[in-house]
XYZ file of C-alpha atoms in Angstrom:
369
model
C -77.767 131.209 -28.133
C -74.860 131.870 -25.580
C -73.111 134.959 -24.576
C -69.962 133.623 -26.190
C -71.722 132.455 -29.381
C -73.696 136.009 -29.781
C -70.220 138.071 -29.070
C -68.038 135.848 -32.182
C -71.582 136.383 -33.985
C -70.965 140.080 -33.644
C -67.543 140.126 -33.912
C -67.689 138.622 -37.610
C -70.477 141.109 -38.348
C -68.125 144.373 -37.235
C -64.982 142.758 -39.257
C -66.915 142.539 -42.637
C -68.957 146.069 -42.079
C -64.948 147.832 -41.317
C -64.134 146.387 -44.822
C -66.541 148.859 -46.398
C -66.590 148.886 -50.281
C -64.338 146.751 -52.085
C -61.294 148.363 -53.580
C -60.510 146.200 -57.047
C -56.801 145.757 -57.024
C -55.774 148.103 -60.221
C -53.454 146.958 -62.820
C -50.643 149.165 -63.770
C -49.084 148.745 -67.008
C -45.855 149.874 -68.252
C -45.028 151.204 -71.641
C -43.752 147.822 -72.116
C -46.939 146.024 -72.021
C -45.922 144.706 -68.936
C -48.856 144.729 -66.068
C -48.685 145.194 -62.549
C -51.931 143.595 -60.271
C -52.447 143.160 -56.591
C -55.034 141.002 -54.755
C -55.787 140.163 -51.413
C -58.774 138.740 -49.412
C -59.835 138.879 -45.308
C -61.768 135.906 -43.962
C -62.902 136.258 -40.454
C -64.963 133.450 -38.452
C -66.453 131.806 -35.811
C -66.146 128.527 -35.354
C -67.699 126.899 -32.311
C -67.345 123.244 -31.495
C -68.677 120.471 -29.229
C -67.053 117.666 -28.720
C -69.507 116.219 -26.482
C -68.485 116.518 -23.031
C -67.668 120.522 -23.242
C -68.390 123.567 -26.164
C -65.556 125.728 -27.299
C -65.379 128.983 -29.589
C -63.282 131.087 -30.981
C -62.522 134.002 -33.288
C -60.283 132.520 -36.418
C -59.134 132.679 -39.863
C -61.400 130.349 -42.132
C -58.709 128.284 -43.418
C -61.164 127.057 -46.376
C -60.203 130.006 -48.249
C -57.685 131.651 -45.717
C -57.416 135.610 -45.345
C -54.080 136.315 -47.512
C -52.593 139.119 -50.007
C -50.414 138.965 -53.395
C -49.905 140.126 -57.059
C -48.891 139.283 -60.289
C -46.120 140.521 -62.026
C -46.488 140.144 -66.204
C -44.649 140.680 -69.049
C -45.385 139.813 -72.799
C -42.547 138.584 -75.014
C -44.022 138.001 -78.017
C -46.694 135.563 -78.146
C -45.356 134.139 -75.178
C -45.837 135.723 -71.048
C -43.252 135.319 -68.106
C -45.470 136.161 -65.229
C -44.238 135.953 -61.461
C -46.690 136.036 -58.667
C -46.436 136.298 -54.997
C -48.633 135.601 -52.386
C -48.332 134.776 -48.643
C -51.254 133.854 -46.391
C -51.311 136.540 -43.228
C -50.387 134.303 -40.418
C -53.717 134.876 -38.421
C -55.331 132.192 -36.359
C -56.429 128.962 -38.035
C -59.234 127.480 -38.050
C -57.988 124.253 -38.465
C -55.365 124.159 -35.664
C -57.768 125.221 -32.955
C -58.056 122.088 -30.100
C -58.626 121.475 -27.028
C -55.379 121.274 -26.275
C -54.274 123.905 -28.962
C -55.039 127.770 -28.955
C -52.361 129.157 -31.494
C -51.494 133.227 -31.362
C -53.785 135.616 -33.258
C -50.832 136.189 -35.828
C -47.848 134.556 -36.307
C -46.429 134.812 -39.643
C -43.479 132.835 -40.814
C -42.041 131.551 -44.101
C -44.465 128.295 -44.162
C -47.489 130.970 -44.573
C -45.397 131.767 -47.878
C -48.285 130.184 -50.745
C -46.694 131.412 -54.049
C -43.322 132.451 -54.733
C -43.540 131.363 -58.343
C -41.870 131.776 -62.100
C -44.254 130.763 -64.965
C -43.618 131.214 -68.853
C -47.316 130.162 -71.316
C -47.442 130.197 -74.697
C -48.838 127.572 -77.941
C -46.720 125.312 -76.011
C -48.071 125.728 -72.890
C -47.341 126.555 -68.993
C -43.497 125.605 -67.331
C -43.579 127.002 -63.880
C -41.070 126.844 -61.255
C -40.821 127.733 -58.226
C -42.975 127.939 -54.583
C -46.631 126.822 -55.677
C -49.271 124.281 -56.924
C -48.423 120.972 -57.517
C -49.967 119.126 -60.231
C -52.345 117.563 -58.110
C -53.271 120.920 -55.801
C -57.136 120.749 -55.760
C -56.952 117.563 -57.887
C -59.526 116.370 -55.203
C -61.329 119.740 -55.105
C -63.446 120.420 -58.455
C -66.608 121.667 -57.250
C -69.269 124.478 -58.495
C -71.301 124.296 -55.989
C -70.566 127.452 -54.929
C -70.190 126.782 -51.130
C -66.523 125.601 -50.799
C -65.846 128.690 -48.772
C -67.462 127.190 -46.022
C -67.695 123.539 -46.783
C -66.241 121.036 -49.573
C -63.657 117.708 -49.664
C -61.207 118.522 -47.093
C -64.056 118.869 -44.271
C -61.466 119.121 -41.110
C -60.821 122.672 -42.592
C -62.676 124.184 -39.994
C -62.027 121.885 -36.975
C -58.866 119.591 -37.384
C -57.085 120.082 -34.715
C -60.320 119.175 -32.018
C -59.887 115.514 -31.111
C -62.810 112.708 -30.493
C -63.367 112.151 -26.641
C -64.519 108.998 -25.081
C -67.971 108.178 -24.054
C -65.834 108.237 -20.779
C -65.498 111.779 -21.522
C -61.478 111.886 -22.167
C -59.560 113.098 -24.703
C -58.993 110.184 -27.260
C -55.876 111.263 -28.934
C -57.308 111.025 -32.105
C -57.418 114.401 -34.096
C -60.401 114.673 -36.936
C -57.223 115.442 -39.167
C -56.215 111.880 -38.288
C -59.664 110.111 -39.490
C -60.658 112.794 -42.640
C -58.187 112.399 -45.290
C -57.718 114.685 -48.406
C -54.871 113.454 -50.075
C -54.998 116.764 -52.047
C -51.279 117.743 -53.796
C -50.914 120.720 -52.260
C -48.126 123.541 -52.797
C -44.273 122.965 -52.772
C -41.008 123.877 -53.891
C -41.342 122.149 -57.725
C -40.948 122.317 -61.453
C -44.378 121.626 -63.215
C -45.508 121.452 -66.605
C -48.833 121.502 -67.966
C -50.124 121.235 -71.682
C -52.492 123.294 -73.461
C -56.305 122.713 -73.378
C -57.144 120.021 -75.783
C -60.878 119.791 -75.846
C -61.240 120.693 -72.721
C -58.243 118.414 -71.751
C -55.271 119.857 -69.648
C -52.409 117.326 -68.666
C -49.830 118.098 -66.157
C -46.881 116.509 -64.249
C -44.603 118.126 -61.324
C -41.714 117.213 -59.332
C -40.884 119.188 -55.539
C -39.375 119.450 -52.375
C -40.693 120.558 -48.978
C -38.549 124.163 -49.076
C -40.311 126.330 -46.368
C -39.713 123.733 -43.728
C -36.592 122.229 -42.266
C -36.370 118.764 -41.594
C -38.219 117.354 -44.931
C -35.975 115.569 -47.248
C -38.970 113.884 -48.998
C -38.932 114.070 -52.410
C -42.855 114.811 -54.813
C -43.805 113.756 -58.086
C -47.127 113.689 -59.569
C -48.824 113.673 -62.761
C -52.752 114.990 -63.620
C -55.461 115.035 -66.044
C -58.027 118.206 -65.804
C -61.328 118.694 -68.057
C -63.637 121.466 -67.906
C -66.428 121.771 -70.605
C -69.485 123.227 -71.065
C -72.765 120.824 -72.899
C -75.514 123.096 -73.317
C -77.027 123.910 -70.287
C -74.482 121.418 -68.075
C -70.807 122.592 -67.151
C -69.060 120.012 -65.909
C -65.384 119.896 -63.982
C -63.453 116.909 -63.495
C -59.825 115.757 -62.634
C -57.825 112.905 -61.998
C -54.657 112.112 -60.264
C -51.681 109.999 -59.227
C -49.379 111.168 -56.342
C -45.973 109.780 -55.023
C -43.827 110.868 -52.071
C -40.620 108.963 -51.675
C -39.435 109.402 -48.018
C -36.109 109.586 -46.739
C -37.661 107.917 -43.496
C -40.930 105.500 -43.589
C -42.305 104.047 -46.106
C -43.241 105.760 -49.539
C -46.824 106.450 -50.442
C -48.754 106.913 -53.678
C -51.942 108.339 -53.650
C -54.756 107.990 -56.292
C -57.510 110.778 -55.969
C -60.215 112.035 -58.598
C -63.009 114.267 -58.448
C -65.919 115.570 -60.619
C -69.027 118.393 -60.360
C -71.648 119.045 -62.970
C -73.549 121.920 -62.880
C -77.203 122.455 -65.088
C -78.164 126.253 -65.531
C -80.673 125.722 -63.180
C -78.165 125.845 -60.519
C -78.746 122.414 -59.266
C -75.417 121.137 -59.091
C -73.491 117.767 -57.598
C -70.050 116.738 -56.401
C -68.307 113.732 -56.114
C -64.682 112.676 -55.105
C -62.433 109.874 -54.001
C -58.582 109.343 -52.890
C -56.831 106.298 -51.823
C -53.625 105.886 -50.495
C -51.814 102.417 -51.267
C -50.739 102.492 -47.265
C -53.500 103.404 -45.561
C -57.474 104.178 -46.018
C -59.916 105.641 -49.071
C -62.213 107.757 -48.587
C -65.401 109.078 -51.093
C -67.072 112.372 -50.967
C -70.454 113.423 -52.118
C -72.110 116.893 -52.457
C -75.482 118.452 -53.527
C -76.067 122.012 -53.643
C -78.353 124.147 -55.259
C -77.515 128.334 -56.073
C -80.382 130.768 -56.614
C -81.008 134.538 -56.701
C -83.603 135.215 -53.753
C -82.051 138.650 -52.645
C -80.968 141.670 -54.913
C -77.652 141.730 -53.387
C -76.735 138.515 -55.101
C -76.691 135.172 -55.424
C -77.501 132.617 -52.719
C -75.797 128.900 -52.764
C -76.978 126.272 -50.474
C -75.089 122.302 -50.271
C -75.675 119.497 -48.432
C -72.381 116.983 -48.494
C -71.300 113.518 -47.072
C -68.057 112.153 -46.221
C -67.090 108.764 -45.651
C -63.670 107.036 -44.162
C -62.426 103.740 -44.051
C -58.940 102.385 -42.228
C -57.791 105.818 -42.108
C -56.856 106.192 -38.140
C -56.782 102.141 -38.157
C -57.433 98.841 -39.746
C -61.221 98.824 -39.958
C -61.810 102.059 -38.241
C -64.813 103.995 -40.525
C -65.154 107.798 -40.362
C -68.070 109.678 -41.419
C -69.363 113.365 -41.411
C -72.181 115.188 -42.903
C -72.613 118.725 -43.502
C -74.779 121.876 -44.454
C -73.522 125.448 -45.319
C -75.070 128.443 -47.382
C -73.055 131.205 -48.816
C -74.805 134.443 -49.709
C -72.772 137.393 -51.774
C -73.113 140.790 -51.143
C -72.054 142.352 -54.975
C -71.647 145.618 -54.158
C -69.103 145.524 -51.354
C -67.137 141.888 -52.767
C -68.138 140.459 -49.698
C -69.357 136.842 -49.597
C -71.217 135.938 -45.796
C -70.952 131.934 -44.742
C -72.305 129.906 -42.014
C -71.667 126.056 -41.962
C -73.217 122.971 -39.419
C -71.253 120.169 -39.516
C -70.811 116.843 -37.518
C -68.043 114.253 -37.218
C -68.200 110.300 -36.161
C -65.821 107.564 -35.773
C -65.844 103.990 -35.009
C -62.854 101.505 -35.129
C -61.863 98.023 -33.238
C -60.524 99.545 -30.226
C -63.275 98.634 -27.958
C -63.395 102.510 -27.308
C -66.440 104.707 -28.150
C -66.411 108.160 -29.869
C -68.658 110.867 -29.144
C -69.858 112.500 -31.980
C -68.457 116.023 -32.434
C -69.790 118.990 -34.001
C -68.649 122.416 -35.781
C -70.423 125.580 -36.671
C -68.421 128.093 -38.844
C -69.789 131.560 -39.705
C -67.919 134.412 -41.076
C -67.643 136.813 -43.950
C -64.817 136.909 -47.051
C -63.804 140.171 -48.459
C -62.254 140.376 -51.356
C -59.967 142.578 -52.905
């Protein structure tokens, strides 16, 4: 193990031991009924990479569940609740805009951080929200109980995106692993959204946004969703289904098709499996198996094992693949979950060019609050 591998190691151990005991955000309520509750969670890592000419680490913010702080605001009228909620990531480093050509400041806030700024009313009729948040089809792509998606799951240039492929001349190729891993996930905007009630299990939902928190984006969201969640005896299953559009004041308009579905037995063997497409470019599919457990009293242990696989989504013909391995273990008594991930991306297209393989290893700690 190096020197620089060992120090992130440690540094990742001192940041979750400082968090001592978990302090559950209280909720305050007013004589009103009306609540008050905070939240907030730290997620410190190490991600080292090799792109296969050099190795690179860093400390960074694990941008699978990025560290971040809000609360809720509610207030029953009737049988009806206007809640408002507020959240903002914390600006530290990213794990997914760390390169070889990128090293971004340890913090630096500013208004696209901003995740929730949001106005919701539910009742018999359902949820109308408005506001900064989720569209429709945010984590449309993402259902998973596999209990590991703080380290690994769909969107698998989380960790590494920035890092681009070199050559088997070793140069840079240009070609960032966001480029060739798609998600096609919805996302948060500026946006109206509506969803239904459960029926059966069933939850429908449709939005319409804007791109408010950065200047320059006239393009113009609108999506529409179908959610199911169920339990069948000793099977829970999650599933979802989607249909993006994005009509562009410049290039050409896209619509996006993505779906996803996990099943869980009470065993705690578990599988994943999703798929997007976008009608002007590539497709991708997704698979995950993963198994939790208890094997230490300080909680529960979840293990996956996941594939990934691209087609035409840097070029015509190019194919993308990555596999991947991650355990989470929770620590109960202190709400702190430790993660380590192993992870390793390919490409090939018709460029006459070969691509080095690159690899990612993420470890860290999440502490909730």
């Amino acid at each position: 193990m190096s020197v620089s591998f060992r120090s992130g190691l440690s540094a990742v151990a001192l940041a979750a031991c400082a968090a001592g005991p978990a302090l559950a955000g209280p909720t305050y309520t007013s004589a009103s009924g009306g609540t008050f509750t905070y939240y907030g969670q730290l997620s410190p890592s190490y991600l080292s990479v090799d792109d296969g000419v050099d190795t690179q680490g860093d400390l960074v913010d694990n941008v699978h569940s990025n560290s971040r702080v809000g609360f809720y605001l509610r207030q029953p009228f009737g049988a009806n609740t206007f809640q408002f909620r507020f959240e903002t990531a914390l600006g530290l480093k990213a794990s997914n805009k760390v390169g070889q050509t990128s090293d971004p400041s340890n913090l630096d806030w500013d208004r696209t951080n901003l995740r929730h700024v949001d106005f919701s009313l539910s009742g018999a009729f359902g949820t109308v929200s408005a506001g900064q948040g989720s569209m429709a089809s945010d984590n449309i792509a993402t259902m998973d109980l596999s209990g590991t998606t703080l380290v690994m799951g769909q969107s698998v240039t989380d960790a590494a995106g920035a890092y681009q492929f070199t050559t088997s001349g070793g140069a840079l190729s240009g070609i960032k692993l966001s480029d060739a891993f798609a998600s096609y996930d919805g996302g948060r905007k500026g946006r109206i959204r509506y969803d239904t009630p459960s029926l059966n299990g069933f939850v429908l939902s449709a939005s319409y946004g804007t791109e408010i928190l950065a200047s320059g984006n006239d393009d113009e969201y609108y999506d529409i969703t179908v959610r199911y969640e169920k339990e069948f005896g000793e099977y829970t299953v999650n599933g979802g289904l989607g249909v993006a559009w994005t009509d562009k004041q410049t290039g050409t308009d896209t619509r996006d098709t993505v779906a996803s579905v996990s099943l869980e037995h009470s065993s705690g063997l578990n599988g994943t499996l999703s798929y997007g497409d976008r009608d002007t470019s590539g497709d991708y599919i997704y698979g995950k198996v993963g198994y939790k457990m208890k094997v230490f009293a300080i909680g529960s242990t979840a293990m996956s094992l996941d594939y990934y696989s691209g087609n035409d989504l840097v070029s015509t013909g190019s194919e993308s693949e990555a596999w991947g391995v991650g355990v989470v273990q929770k620590v109960d008594a202190y709400n702190v979950e430790l993660y380590a991930s192993y992870r390793n991306y390919s490409l090939d297209d018709n460029s006459g060019t070969d691509y080095n393989d690159l690899s990612a290893v993420l470890v860290g700690a999440r502490w909730k609050f």
